[in-house]
């Protein structure tokens, strides 16, 4: 298993990790299989979408609208970041991408994002190619 270390800068932020994942897939030498990208944190997610500035902002706006901060969540009584956990629930913790001929089978407009929901923080993403 390989790891990607990240340092996020915003409270909610999309970080494109596509190139790093591609490098790791090449490094493993796997020709045909599945690449699993997994975040080990309860207040972040992994998604695939288009890396376009407006789209990235739209996703942040959507998360802010769907799960507003400080809405009387029970977890806020001990940690004050319930909204971060709840946003992560909507996003999911991993994505699986087919690998063929040694490369990720991503569509033209598909990029892999680590989504920070409780930044800024140091984060770690696991990448496993099997
Ligand atoms: Zn918490």
PDB file of C-alpha atoms and ligand atoms in Angstrom:
ATOM      1  CA  UNK A   1       0.000   0.000   0.000  1.00  0.00           C
ATOM      2  CA  UNK A   2       1.168   3.525  -0.831  1.00  0.00           C
ATOM      3  CA  UNK A   3       0.355   6.782   0.934  1.00  0.00           C
ATOM      4  CA  UNK A   4      -0.215  10.375  -0.149  1.00  0.00           C
ATOM      5  CA  UNK A   5       0.476  13.041   2.476  1.00  0.00           C
ATOM      6  CA  UNK A   6      -1.533  16.248   2.212  1.00  0.00           C
ATOM      7  CA  UNK A   7      -1.642  19.563   3.995  1.00  0.00           C
ATOM      8  CA  UNK A   8      -4.976  21.304   3.434  1.00  0.00           C
ATOM      9  CA  UNK A   9      -5.412  25.064   3.704  1.00  0.00           C
ATOM     10  CA  UNK A  10      -9.152  25.733   3.936  1.00  0.00           C
ATOM     11  CA  UNK A  11     -11.951  24.493   6.200  1.00  0.00           C
ATOM     12  CA  UNK A  12     -13.661  22.978   3.148  1.00  0.00           C
ATOM     13  CA  UNK A  13     -11.518  22.336   0.120  1.00  0.00           C
ATOM     14  CA  UNK A  14     -11.081  20.023  -2.887  1.00  0.00           C
ATOM     15  CA  UNK A  15      -7.514  18.820  -3.490  1.00  0.00           C
ATOM     16  CA  UNK A  16      -6.819  17.180  -6.853  1.00  0.00           C
ATOM     17  CA  UNK A  17      -4.718  14.058  -6.222  1.00  0.00           C
ATOM     18  CA  UNK A  18      -5.075  12.539  -9.713  1.00  0.00           C
ATOM     19  CA  UNK A  19      -1.444  12.952 -10.789  1.00  0.00           C
ATOM     20  CA  UNK A  20      -0.114  11.544  -7.512  1.00  0.00           C
ATOM     21  CA  UNK A  21      -2.380   8.501  -7.821  1.00  0.00           C
ATOM     22  CA  UNK A  22      -1.304   7.985 -11.454  1.00  0.00           C
ATOM     23  CA  UNK A  23       2.359   8.030 -10.384  1.00  0.00           C
ATOM     24  CA  UNK A  24       1.679   5.447  -7.686  1.00  0.00           C
ATOM     25  CA  UNK A  25      -0.158   3.175 -10.117  1.00  0.00           C
ATOM     26  CA  UNK A  26       2.859   3.306 -12.468  1.00  0.00           C
ATOM     27  CA  UNK A  27       5.195   2.660  -9.531  1.00  0.00           C
ATOM     28  CA  UNK A  28       3.338  -0.538  -8.563  1.00  0.00           C
ATOM     29  CA  UNK A  29       3.717  -1.919 -12.087  1.00  0.00           C
ATOM     30  CA  UNK A  30       0.228  -3.441 -11.993  1.00  0.00           C
ATOM     31  CA  UNK A  31      -1.011  -3.861 -15.574  1.00  0.00           C
ATOM     32  CA  UNK A  32      -4.598  -4.876 -14.926  1.00  0.00           C
ATOM     33  CA  UNK A  33      -6.557  -4.563 -11.688  1.00  0.00           C
ATOM     34  CA  UNK A  34      -8.283  -2.150  -9.334  1.00  0.00           C
ATOM     35  CA  UNK A  35      -6.951   0.967  -7.642  1.00  0.00           C
ATOM     36  CA  UNK A  36      -8.579   1.795  -4.317  1.00  0.00           C
ATOM     37  CA  UNK A  37      -8.118   5.315  -2.924  1.00  0.00           C
ATOM     38  CA  UNK A  38      -9.120   5.583   0.723  1.00  0.00           C
ATOM     39  CA  UNK A  39      -9.092   8.385   3.299  1.00  0.00           C
ATOM     40  CA  UNK A  40      -8.361   7.384   6.889  1.00  0.00           C
ATOM     41  CA  UNK A  41     -10.210  10.341   8.408  1.00  0.00           C
ATOM     42  CA  UNK A  42     -13.798  10.809   9.620  1.00  0.00           C
ATOM     43  CA  UNK A  43     -14.072  14.405   8.407  1.00  0.00           C
ATOM     44  CA  UNK A  44     -12.962  14.060   4.779  1.00  0.00           C
ATOM     45  CA  UNK A  45     -14.030  12.272   1.621  1.00  0.00           C
ATOM     46  CA  UNK A  46     -12.790  10.998  -1.727  1.00  0.00           C
ATOM     47  CA  UNK A  47     -14.735  11.823  -4.890  1.00  0.00           C
ATOM     48  CA  UNK A  48     -14.327  11.835  -8.667  1.00  0.00           C
ATOM     49  CA  UNK A  49     -15.458  14.869 -10.612  1.00  0.00           C
ATOM     50  CA  UNK A  50     -14.363  17.604 -12.991  1.00  0.00           C
ATOM     51  CA  UNK A  51     -11.448  19.835 -12.043  1.00  0.00           C
ATOM     52  CA  UNK A  52     -12.915  23.161 -13.075  1.00  0.00           C
ATOM     53  CA  UNK A  53     -12.684  26.148 -10.720  1.00  0.00           C
ATOM     54  CA  UNK A  54     -16.416  26.922 -10.813  1.00  0.00           C
ATOM     55  CA  UNK A  55     -17.378  23.283 -10.319  1.00  0.00           C
ATOM     56  CA  UNK A  56     -15.061  22.935  -7.323  1.00  0.00           C
ATOM     57  CA  UNK A  57     -16.623  26.037  -5.735  1.00  0.00           C
ATOM     58  CA  UNK A  58     -20.108  24.719  -6.543  1.00  0.00           C
ATOM     59  CA  UNK A  59     -19.330  21.505  -4.644  1.00  0.00           C
ATOM     60  CA  UNK A  60     -18.111  23.471  -1.612  1.00  0.00           C
ATOM     61  CA  UNK A  61     -21.259  25.621  -1.790  1.00  0.00           C
ATOM     62  CA  UNK A  62     -23.445  22.514  -2.024  1.00  0.00           C
ATOM     63  CA  UNK A  63     -21.828  20.997   1.085  1.00  0.00           C
ATOM     64  CA  UNK A  64     -22.275  24.271   2.984  1.00  0.00           C
ATOM     65  CA  UNK A  65     -25.949  24.413   1.990  1.00  0.00           C
ATOM     66  CA  UNK A  66     -26.771  20.745   2.620  1.00  0.00           C
ATOM     67  CA  UNK A  67     -25.049  20.580   5.992  1.00  0.00           C
ATOM     68  CA  UNK A  68     -24.785  24.047   7.593  1.00  0.00           C
ATOM     69  CA  UNK A  69     -22.429  24.511  10.527  1.00  0.00           C
ATOM     70  CA  UNK A  70     -23.816  24.649  14.072  1.00  0.00           C
ATOM     71  CA  UNK A  71     -27.357  23.469  13.458  1.00  0.00           C
ATOM     72  CA  UNK A  72     -27.752  21.952  16.911  1.00  0.00           C
ATOM     73  CA  UNK A  73     -26.014  18.656  16.137  1.00  0.00           C
ATOM     74  CA  UNK A  74     -25.415  16.406  19.140  1.00  0.00           C
ATOM     75  CA  UNK A  75     -21.737  15.809  18.293  1.00  0.00           C
ATOM     76  CA  UNK A  76     -21.099  19.568  18.589  1.00  0.00           C
ATOM     77  CA  UNK A  77     -21.461  19.181  22.370  1.00  0.00           C
ATOM     78  CA  UNK A  78     -18.111  17.377  22.501  1.00  0.00           C
ATOM     79  CA  UNK A  79     -16.225  18.324  19.339  1.00  0.00           C
ATOM     80  CA  UNK A  80     -17.919  21.261  17.561  1.00  0.00           C
ATOM     81  CA  UNK A  81     -17.368  19.713  14.123  1.00  0.00           C
ATOM     82  CA  UNK A  82     -20.488  17.633  13.537  1.00  0.00           C
ATOM     83  CA  UNK A  83     -21.039  19.363  10.175  1.00  0.00           C
ATOM     84  CA  UNK A  84     -17.605  18.093   9.042  1.00  0.00           C
ATOM     85  CA  UNK A  85     -18.462  14.480   9.904  1.00  0.00           C
ATOM     86  CA  UNK A  86     -21.909  14.746   8.287  1.00  0.00           C
ATOM     87  CA  UNK A  87     -20.476  16.188   5.058  1.00  0.00           C
ATOM     88  CA  UNK A  88     -17.981  13.317   4.990  1.00  0.00           C
ATOM     89  CA  UNK A  89     -20.872  10.846   5.307  1.00  0.00           C
ATOM     90  CA  UNK A  90     -22.372  12.262   2.105  1.00  0.00           C
ATOM     91  CA  UNK A  91     -19.087  11.979   0.197  1.00  0.00           C
ATOM     92  CA  UNK A  92     -17.860   8.526   1.211  1.00  0.00           C
ATOM     93  CA  UNK A  93     -14.373   7.425   2.223  1.00  0.00           C
ATOM     94  CA  UNK A  94     -13.088   5.744  -0.935  1.00  0.00           C
ATOM     95  CA  UNK A  95     -13.312   5.305  -4.690  1.00  0.00           C
ATOM     96  CA  UNK A  96     -12.295   2.314  -6.823  1.00  0.00           C
ATOM     97  CA  UNK A  97     -10.943   2.842 -10.325  1.00  0.00           C
ATOM     98  CA  UNK A  98     -10.181   0.114 -12.864  1.00  0.00           C
ATOM     99  CA  UNK A  99      -6.565  -0.171 -14.024  1.00  0.00           C
ATOM    100  CA  UNK A 100      -5.946  -1.322 -17.591  1.00  0.00           C
ATOM    101  CA  UNK A 101      -2.632  -1.477 -19.464  1.00  0.00           C
ATOM    102  CA  UNK A 102      -0.955   0.012 -16.410  1.00  0.00           C
ATOM    103  CA  UNK A 103      -3.153   3.110 -16.319  1.00  0.00           C
ATOM    104  CA  UNK A 104      -6.240   4.379 -14.506  1.00  0.00           C
ATOM    105  CA  UNK A 105      -9.341   4.089 -16.673  1.00  0.00           C
ATOM    106  CA  UNK A 106     -10.519   7.634 -15.991  1.00  0.00           C
ATOM    107  CA  UNK A 107     -12.822   9.521 -18.328  1.00  0.00           C
ATOM    108  CA  UNK A 108     -11.577  12.685 -20.022  1.00  0.00           C
ATOM    109  CA  UNK A 109     -13.150  15.001 -17.448  1.00  0.00           C
ATOM    110  CA  UNK A 110     -12.693  12.832 -14.398  1.00  0.00           C
ATOM    111  CA  UNK A 111     -10.264  13.858 -11.655  1.00  0.00           C
ATOM    112  CA  UNK A 112      -9.777  12.349  -8.205  1.00  0.00           C
ATOM    113  CA  UNK A 113     -10.285  14.703  -5.288  1.00  0.00           C
ATOM    114  CA  UNK A 114      -9.525  14.526  -1.606  1.00  0.00           C
ATOM    115  CA  UNK A 115     -12.283  16.622   0.001  1.00  0.00           C
ATOM    116  CA  UNK A 116     -11.319  18.363   3.220  1.00  0.00           C
ATOM    117  CA  UNK A 117     -14.327  18.991   5.485  1.00  0.00           C
ATOM    118  CA  UNK A 118     -12.510  20.106   8.659  1.00  0.00           C
ATOM    119  CA  UNK A 119      -9.343  21.886   7.630  1.00  0.00           C
ATOM    120  CA  UNK A 120      -6.762  23.056   7.623  1.00  0.00           C
ATOM    121  CA  UNK A 121      -5.078  19.795   8.662  1.00  0.00           C
ATOM    122  CA  UNK A 122      -2.413  17.278   7.768  1.00  0.00           C
ATOM    123  CA  UNK A 123      -4.035  14.319   6.028  1.00  0.00           C
ATOM    124  CA  UNK A 124      -3.131  10.909   4.698  1.00  0.00           C
ATOM    125  CA  UNK A 125      -4.690   9.080   1.776  1.00  0.00           C
ATOM    126  CA  UNK A 126      -4.052   5.364   1.169  1.00  0.00           C
ATOM    127  CA  UNK A 127      -3.682   4.036  -2.363  1.00  0.00           C
ATOM    128  CA  UNK A 128      -3.751   0.305  -2.986  1.00  0.00           C
ATOM    129  CA  UNK A 129      -3.509  -1.311  -6.413  1.00  0.00           C
ATOM    130  CA  UNK A 130      -4.482  -4.981  -6.534  1.00  0.00           C
TER     131      UNK A 130
HETATM  132 ZN1  LIG B   1     -15.708  15.293  15.698  1.00  0.00          ZN
END
